[in-house]
Amino acid sequence: MASRGEIYSTRSDSERRTYFFNVKENRRGDLFLNIVESSKRDEGESFDRHQIMVYEEDIKGFMEELEKAVAIARKRESLTEAASPRKYKKKTSATHPSPRQKTSGNGEAKATNLQRKKVLKLKKKRDQDT
């Protein structure tokens, strides 16, 4: 469903929300990025819809700050995952390392420096608590 001035459109669906990323052109020929978040209301068929528009001259600065924020969110997410107790220990195989593990030339999984630091930090914290 293309609207007037729409150059590109894509979407990302999750359980609760849908995000739309649209590149549009206004009447004067200026490009802008339109980001829309849509979520279903509890009572049924209606939706909450929020949007922001980032104009062409602001995109570079916007993306720099967005990338910083995403990097921090991902770092915190990975720290939370590492600190949370797991009921079942995931088996790793030397021939099939997890996507986060690096491999040596012979296919063995190696922990990255960041993973080692996280483990040491968690061990130190655990030792302090006991």
CSV table of C-alpha atoms in Angstrom, one decimal:
chain,number,residue,atom,x,y,z
A,1,MET,CA,0.0,0.0,0.0
A,2,ALA,CA,2.2,2.8,-1.3
A,3,SER,CA,1.3,6.4,-0.5
A,4,ARG,CA,2.2,9.5,-2.4
A,5,GLY,CA,5.9,10.3,-2.0
A,6,GLU,CA,6.9,6.9,-0.6
A,7,ILE,CA,10.3,5.8,-1.9
A,8,TYR,CA,11.0,2.8,0.3
A,9,SER,CA,9.1,1.0,3.0
A,10,THR,CA,9.8,-2.1,5.2
A,11,ARG,CA,8.5,-3.4,8.4
A,12,SER,CA,9.6,-5.4,11.5
A,13,ASP,CA,7.1,-7.4,13.4
A,14,SER,CA,7.2,-8.6,17.0
A,15,GLU,CA,4.6,-10.1,19.3
A,16,ARG,CA,3.2,-6.8,20.5
A,17,ARG,CA,4.3,-4.3,18.0
A,18,THR,CA,5.0,-3.6,14.4
A,19,TYR,CA,7.7,-1.1,13.3
A,20,PHE,CA,7.6,0.6,9.9
A,21,PHE,CA,10.6,2.2,8.3
A,22,ASN,CA,9.7,4.5,5.4
A,23,VAL,CA,11.7,6.8,3.2
A,24,LYS,CA,9.5,9.5,1.8
A,25,GLU,CA,9.8,12.6,-0.3
A,26,ASN,CA,7.8,15.7,0.5
A,27,ARG,CA,6.3,18.1,-2.1
A,28,ARG,CA,9.5,20.1,-2.3
A,29,GLY,CA,11.6,17.0,-3.0
A,30,ASP,CA,13.2,16.7,0.4
A,31,LEU,CA,13.8,13.2,1.7
A,32,PHE,CA,13.0,12.1,5.2
A,33,LEU,CA,12.9,8.9,7.3
A,34,ASN,CA,9.5,8.1,8.9
A,35,ILE,CA,9.6,5.6,11.7
A,36,VAL,CA,6.2,4.3,12.9
A,37,GLU,CA,5.5,2.1,15.9
A,38,SER,CA,2.0,0.5,15.9
A,39,SER,CA,0.6,-1.7,18.7
A,40,LYS,CA,-2.8,-3.2,19.2
A,41,ARG,CA,-4.8,-1.8,22.1
A,42,ASP,CA,-6.1,-4.1,24.8
A,43,GLU,CA,-9.8,-3.6,23.9
A,44,GLY,CA,-9.6,-5.0,20.4
A,45,GLU,CA,-9.5,-3.7,16.9
A,46,SER,CA,-8.0,-0.2,17.4
A,47,PHE,CA,-4.2,0.6,17.4
A,48,ASP,CA,-1.9,3.0,19.1
A,49,ARG,CA,0.4,4.6,16.6
A,50,HIS,CA,3.4,6.7,17.2
A,51,GLN,CA,5.8,8.1,14.6
A,52,ILE,CA,8.9,10.2,14.3
A,53,MET,CA,10.3,11.9,11.2
A,54,VAL,CA,14.0,12.4,10.7
A,55,TYR,CA,14.8,14.8,7.9
A,56,GLU,CA,17.7,14.2,5.4
A,57,GLU,CA,20.0,16.9,7.0
A,58,ASP,CA,19.6,15.3,10.5
A,59,ILE,CA,20.0,11.6,9.5
A,60,LYS,CA,23.8,11.4,10.1
A,61,GLY,CA,23.6,12.7,13.6
A,62,PHE,CA,20.5,10.8,14.4
A,63,MET,CA,22.1,7.5,13.3
A,64,GLU,CA,25.3,8.2,15.3
A,65,GLU,CA,23.3,8.6,18.5
A,66,LEU,CA,21.0,5.7,17.6
A,67,GLU,CA,24.0,3.4,17.1
A,68,LYS,CA,25.4,4.5,20.5
A,69,ALA,CA,22.1,3.8,22.2
A,70,VAL,CA,21.7,0.4,20.5
A,71,ALA,CA,25.3,-0.6,21.4
A,72,ILE,CA,24.6,0.1,25.1
A,73,ALA,CA,21.3,-1.7,25.0
A,74,ARG,CA,22.9,-4.8,23.4
A,75,LYS,CA,25.8,-4.7,25.9
A,76,ARG,CA,23.4,-4.6,28.8
A,77,GLU,CA,21.3,-7.3,27.3
A,78,SER,CA,24.3,-9.6,26.9
A,79,LEU,CA,25.4,-8.9,30.5
A,80,THR,CA,21.9,-9.7,31.8
A,81,GLU,CA,21.9,-12.9,29.8
A,82,ALA,CA,25.3,-13.9,31.2
A,83,ALA,CA,24.3,-13.1,34.8
A,84,SER,CA,20.9,-14.9,34.8
A,85,PRO,CA,20.9,-18.4,36.0
A,86,ARG,CA,20.1,-21.1,33.5
A,87,LYS,CA,18.2,-24.3,34.3
A,88,TYR,CA,19.8,-26.2,31.5
A,89,LYS,CA,23.4,-25.8,30.5
A,90,LYS,CA,23.7,-25.4,26.8
A,91,LYS,CA,26.0,-27.9,25.2
A,92,THR,CA,28.6,-26.5,22.9
A,93,SER,CA,30.5,-28.5,20.4
A,94,ALA,CA,33.9,-27.7,19.0
A,95,THR,CA,32.6,-28.3,15.5
A,96,HIS,CA,29.5,-26.2,16.0
A,97,PRO,CA,30.4,-23.1,18.1
A,98,SER,CA,27.7,-20.6,19.1
A,99,PRO,CA,27.4,-17.5,16.8
A,100,ARG,CA,29.0,-15.4,19.6
A,101,GLN,CA,32.1,-17.7,19.8
A,102,LYS,CA,35.0,-17.2,17.6
A,103,THR,CA,36.8,-20.3,16.2
A,104,SER,CA,40.4,-21.0,15.7
A,105,GLY,CA,41.7,-22.4,12.4
A,106,ASN,CA,41.0,-26.0,13.4
A,107,GLY,CA,37.3,-25.3,14.3
A,108,GLU,CA,37.6,-25.2,18.1
A,109,ALA,CA,35.6,-22.6,19.9
A,110,LYS,CA,37.5,-19.9,21.6
A,111,ALA,CA,36.1,-17.4,24.1
A,112,THR,CA,36.6,-13.8,23.1
A,113,ASN,CA,38.3,-11.3,25.4
A,114,LEU,CA,34.9,-9.7,26.1
A,115,GLN,CA,33.5,-13.1,27.2
A,116,ARG,CA,36.5,-13.8,29.4
A,117,LYS,CA,36.1,-10.3,31.1
A,118,LYS,CA,32.4,-11.0,31.7
A,119,VAL,CA,33.1,-14.3,33.3
A,120,LEU,CA,35.8,-12.9,35.5
A,121,LYS,CA,33.6,-10.0,36.6
A,122,LEU,CA,30.7,-12.4,37.4
A,123,LYS,CA,33.1,-14.7,39.4
A,124,LYS,CA,34.4,-11.8,41.3
A,125,LYS,CA,31.0,-10.5,42.1
A,126,ARG,CA,29.9,-14.0,43.3
A,127,ASP,CA,33.0,-14.3,45.5
A,128,GLN,CA,32.2,-11.0,47.1
A,129,ASP,CA,28.6,-12.0,47.8
A,130,THR,CA,29.7,-15.2,49.6
